[in-house]
Short mmCIF file of C-alpha atoms in Angstrom, two decimals:
data_model
loop_
_atom_site.label_atom_id
_atom_site.label_comp_id
_atom_site.label_asym_id
_atom_site.label_seq_id
_atom_site.Cartn_x
_atom_site.Cartn_y
_atom_site.Cartn_z
CA UNK A 167 3.11 -28.95 27.31
CA UNK A 168 6.61 -28.01 28.41
CA UNK A 169 8.41 -24.94 27.16
CA UNK A 170 11.25 -25.38 24.65
CA UNK A 171 14.02 -23.00 25.68
CA UNK A 172 17.32 -22.99 23.82
CA UNK A 173 20.30 -23.39 26.18
CA UNK A 174 21.82 -20.08 25.05
CA UNK A 175 18.69 -18.10 25.94
CA UNK A 176 18.70 -16.08 29.17
CA UNK A 177 15.54 -16.00 31.29
CA UNK A 178 16.01 -13.49 34.11
CA UNK A 179 14.56 -13.44 37.59
CA UNK A 180 10.95 -12.30 37.82
CA UNK A 181 9.92 -13.89 34.51
CA UNK A 182 6.72 -15.95 34.57
CA UNK A 183 6.29 -18.35 31.66
CA UNK A 184 3.16 -20.23 30.71
CA UNK A 185 3.21 -23.49 28.76
CA UNK A 186 4.18 -24.60 25.26
CA UNK A 187 6.40 -21.59 24.50
CA UNK A 188 9.40 -21.76 22.13
CA UNK A 189 12.32 -19.46 23.00
CA UNK A 190 15.14 -19.33 20.49
CA UNK A 191 18.93 -19.02 20.68
CA UNK A 192 20.47 -15.97 22.34
CA UNK A 193 17.13 -14.47 23.32
CA UNK A 194 17.09 -12.44 26.54
CA UNK A 195 13.93 -12.06 28.63
CA UNK A 196 14.32 -9.82 31.69
CA UNK A 197 11.89 -9.51 34.55
CA UNK A 198 9.46 -8.45 35.59
CA UNK A 199 7.71 -10.15 32.70
CA UNK A 200 4.69 -12.39 32.29
CA UNK A 201 4.41 -14.45 29.13
CA UNK A 202 1.40 -16.65 28.40
CA UNK A 203 1.03 -19.89 26.45
CA UNK A 204 1.95 -21.07 22.99
CA UNK A 205 4.21 -18.21 21.95
CA UNK A 206 6.99 -18.64 19.38
CA UNK A 207 9.87 -16.32 20.28
CA UNK A 208 12.75 -16.49 17.84
CA UNK A 209 16.52 -16.03 18.07
CA UNK A 210 18.12 -12.83 19.35
CA UNK A 211 14.90 -11.35 20.73
CA UNK A 212 15.05 -8.89 23.64
CA UNK A 213 12.02 -8.70 25.92
CA UNK A 214 11.89 -6.63 29.10
CA UNK A 215 15.02 -4.58 28.56
CA UNK A 216 15.09 -1.11 30.11
CA UNK A 217 12.93 1.58 28.59
CA UNK A 218 14.79 3.82 26.18
CA UNK A 219 14.17 6.73 28.48
CA UNK A 220 16.99 9.12 29.33
CA UNK A 221 16.04 9.62 32.97
CA UNK A 222 14.93 6.04 33.51
CA UNK A 223 16.68 3.28 35.42
CA UNK A 224 18.70 0.72 33.50
CA UNK A 225 18.60 -2.46 35.63
CA UNK A 226 20.71 -5.40 34.48
CA UNK A 227 17.82 -7.83 34.16
CA UNK A 228 19.88 -10.68 32.77
CA UNK A 229 21.87 -10.68 36.00
CA UNK A 230 18.84 -10.82 38.26
CA UNK A 231 18.07 -7.14 38.79
CA UNK A 232 14.28 -6.80 38.74
CA UNK A 233 12.89 -3.29 38.60
CA UNK A 234 10.07 -1.43 36.86
CA UNK A 235 6.57 -2.24 35.56
CA UNK A 236 7.86 -4.85 33.12
CA UNK A 237 6.21 -6.53 30.14
CA UNK A 238 3.03 -8.60 29.73
CA UNK A 239 2.64 -10.82 26.66
CA UNK A 240 -0.42 -12.95 25.99
CA UNK A 241 -0.92 -16.23 24.11
CA UNK A 242 -0.21 -17.51 20.62
CA UNK A 243 2.11 -14.75 19.42
CA UNK A 244 4.92 -15.13 16.89
CA UNK A 245 7.82 -12.83 17.71
CA UNK A 246 10.54 -13.06 15.12
CA UNK A 247 14.31 -12.53 15.05
CA UNK A 248 15.88 -9.42 16.61
CA UNK A 249 12.58 -7.99 17.88
CA UNK A 250 12.83 -5.71 20.92
CA UNK A 251 10.03 -5.17 23.43
CA UNK A 252 11.11 -2.74 26.15
CA UNK A 253 9.57 -2.68 29.60
CA UNK A 254 7.41 0.22 30.70
CA UNK A 255 8.23 3.30 32.71
CA UNK A 256 4.77 4.00 34.17
CA UNK A 257 2.89 0.81 33.27
CA UNK A 258 3.72 -2.55 31.71
CA UNK A 259 4.34 -2.72 27.99
CA UNK A 260 1.66 -5.09 26.68
CA UNK A 261 1.33 -7.39 23.68
CA UNK A 262 -2.02 -9.20 23.41
CA UNK A 263 -2.85 -12.56 21.82
CA UNK A 264 -2.23 -13.89 18.30
CA UNK A 265 0.04 -11.08 17.13
CA UNK A 266 2.72 -11.50 14.49
CA UNK A 267 5.77 -9.31 15.14
CA UNK A 268 8.27 -9.65 12.30
CA UNK A 269 12.05 -9.34 12.31
CA UNK A 270 13.71 -6.24 13.76
CA UNK A 271 10.45 -4.62 14.83
CA UNK A 272 10.57 -2.51 18.00
CA UNK A 273 7.87 -1.99 20.64
CA UNK A 274 8.90 0.76 23.03
CA UNK A 275 8.05 1.41 26.67
CA UNK A 276 4.46 1.75 27.90
CA UNK A 277 2.95 0.62 24.57
CA UNK A 278 -0.17 -1.50 24.23
CA UNK A 279 -0.42 -3.81 21.22
CA UNK A 280 -3.87 -5.39 21.14
CA UNK A 281 -4.89 -8.83 19.83
CA UNK A 282 -4.26 -9.93 16.26
CA UNK A 283 -1.93 -7.08 15.31
CA UNK A 284 0.68 -7.54 12.57
CA UNK A 285 3.87 -5.50 12.93
CA UNK A 286 5.89 -6.23 9.81
CA UNK A 287 9.67 -6.12 9.50
CA UNK A 288 11.48 -3.08 10.93
CA UNK A 289 8.34 -1.33 12.19
CA UNK A 290 9.32 1.05 14.99
CA UNK A 291 6.63 1.88 17.57
CA UNK A 292 7.68 4.64 19.96
CA UNK A 293 6.68 4.92 23.60
CA UNK A 294 3.12 5.21 24.96
CA UNK A 295 1.46 4.14 21.67
CA UNK A 296 -1.72 2.08 21.47
CA UNK A 297 -2.18 -0.17 18.44
CA UNK A 298 -5.72 -1.52 18.43
CA UNK A 299 -6.79 -5.04 17.49
CA UNK A 300 -6.43 -6.31 13.97
CA UNK A 301 -4.21 -3.52 12.67
CA UNK A 302 -1.55 -4.26 10.07
CA UNK A 303 1.46 -1.94 9.95
CA UNK A 304 3.60 -2.07 6.83
CA UNK A 305 7.34 -2.59 6.40
CA UNK A 306 9.60 0.04 7.88
CA UNK A 307 6.85 2.25 9.27
CA UNK A 308 7.72 4.58 12.15
CA UNK A 309 5.07 5.52 14.71
CA UNK A 310 5.54 8.68 16.79
CA UNK A 311 5.21 8.42 20.56
CA UNK A 312 1.73 8.65 22.10
CA UNK A 313 0.04 7.82 18.81
CA UNK A 314 -3.10 5.69 18.51
CA UNK A 315 -3.75 3.37 15.57
CA UNK A 316 -7.36 2.27 15.34
CA UNK A 317 -8.74 -1.27 15.03
CA UNK A 318 -8.44 -2.90 11.65
CA UNK A 319 -6.28 -0.12 10.23
CA UNK A 320 -3.94 -0.84 7.33
CA UNK A 321 -0.78 1.28 7.30
CA UNK A 322 1.30 1.26 4.12
CA UNK A 323 5.00 0.47 4.16
CA UNK A 324 7.51 3.20 4.91
CA UNK A 325 4.93 5.50 6.47
CA UNK A 326 5.60 8.11 9.14
CA UNK A 327 2.67 8.08 11.55
CA UNK A 328 2.45 11.27 13.61
CA UNK A 329 -1.26 11.47 14.41
CA UNK A 330 -4.18 9.16 15.14
CA UNK A 331 -5.05 6.60 12.48
CA UNK A 332 -8.75 5.88 12.21
CA UNK A 333 -10.45 2.51 12.55
CA UNK A 334 -10.47 0.34 9.40
CA UNK A 335 -8.78 3.00 7.32
CA UNK A 336 -5.91 2.78 4.83
CA UNK A 337 -3.13 5.23 5.68
CA UNK A 338 0.25 5.70 4.04
CA UNK A 339 3.00 8.16 3.19
CA UNK A 340 5.37 10.61 4.87
CA UNK A 341 3.66 12.47 6.36
CA UNK A 342 0.98 9.80 6.44
CA UNK A 343 -2.45 10.51 5.01
CA UNK A 344 -5.62 8.45 5.03
CA UNK A 345 -6.53 7.33 1.52
CA UNK A 346 -9.61 5.20 2.06
CA UNK A 347 -11.41 2.45 3.93
CA UNK A 348 -9.89 -0.99 4.59
CA UNK A 349 -12.59 -2.84 2.68
CA UNK A 350 -10.62 -6.10 2.56
CA UNK A 351 -10.15 -6.04 6.33
CA UNK A 352 -13.88 -5.52 6.85
CA UNK A 353 -14.77 -8.30 4.40
CA UNK A 354 -12.46 -10.71 6.23
CA UNK A 355 -14.41 -9.95 9.39
CA UNK A 356 -17.72 -10.81 7.79
CA UNK A 357 -18.97 -7.44 6.56
CA UNK A 358 -20.97 -7.56 3.32
CA UNK A 359 -21.36 -4.71 0.82
CA UNK A 360 -24.36 -3.23 2.63
CA UNK A 361 -22.56 -3.22 5.99
CA UNK A 362 -19.48 -1.58 4.47
CA UNK A 363 -21.62 1.06 2.78
CA UNK A 364 -23.38 1.77 6.09
CA UNK A 365 -20.00 2.17 7.81
CA UNK A 366 -18.64 4.78 5.42
CA UNK A 367 -20.05 7.69 7.39
CA UNK A 368 -18.75 6.47 10.74
CA UNK A 369 -15.29 5.56 9.49
CA UNK A 370 -14.84 8.89 7.72
CA UNK A 371 -15.98 10.88 10.75
CA UNK A 372 -19.24 12.13 9.26
CA UNK A 373 -21.39 10.01 11.61
CA UNK A 374 -20.85 9.58 15.34
CA UNK A 375 -22.92 6.42 15.80
CA UNK A 376 -21.86 2.88 14.92
CA UNK A 377 -24.50 1.51 12.51
CA UNK A 378 -26.56 -1.55 13.35
CA UNK A 379 -26.35 -4.89 11.61
CA UNK A 380 -22.59 -5.44 11.82
CA UNK A 381 -20.87 -8.72 12.75
CA UNK A 382 -20.48 -8.92 16.52
CA UNK A 383 -16.68 -8.66 16.51
CA UNK A 384 -16.67 -5.55 14.30
CA UNK A 385 -19.51 -3.94 16.26
CA UNK A 386 -17.70 -4.49 19.57
CA UNK A 387 -14.42 -3.07 18.24
CA UNK A 388 -16.06 0.01 16.77
CA UNK A 389 -18.19 0.63 19.86
CA UNK A 390 -15.03 0.54 22.00
CA UNK A 391 -13.31 2.86 19.50
CA UNK A 392 -16.24 5.31 19.61
CA UNK A 393 -16.25 5.28 23.42
CA UNK A 394 -12.48 5.66 23.84
CA UNK A 395 -11.14 8.36 26.11
CA UNK A 396 -9.84 11.48 24.34
CA UNK A 397 -6.08 11.77 23.90
CA UNK A 398 -4.11 14.07 26.17
#
């Protein structure tokens, strides 16, 4: 299906668009950028603008200047009004598939947002962060640069995240503290009471091994989380 691009939107040089995308009024997408299929990108969105990096270049992408690692966005995302996704400094800023990025959220340079993430209104994700699949970050949360948020994590609104958030945990506050396990998130992914009970040790850091008998999606996420490279 053809893309629906409002006539006031600006699509710069070096932008690759898939099919069936909606791009709203006054949105600016600067290259280099690669955007997949079936995305809904609302009014006044900025994708691919220069990294907010004092020593970095500030190319004028809407006038055809193409410089830097750019942005890569997958399929089926909803990116709402006034969202900003800056291009990377060292590597592309990435948004996966099926994410919901609500109004006025910000994804800074060199971030990776995995599949199925929800960034609610006014969430601010600083540079070099990695938000793993299925996480849900509450209204007005700020995430310090180079922070990792684990798969399936639930972050309460207005939180200040300054250190790693564990997989399938509930974290909230300023400074943020982990208050429990995201039981609802696990149930929605097919975990029964026995599976959740078996996971308690792993999710709280008491056990190093992912237990057997989990739904395939959860097992794969947690195995990847357990095998992740240590932070710098």
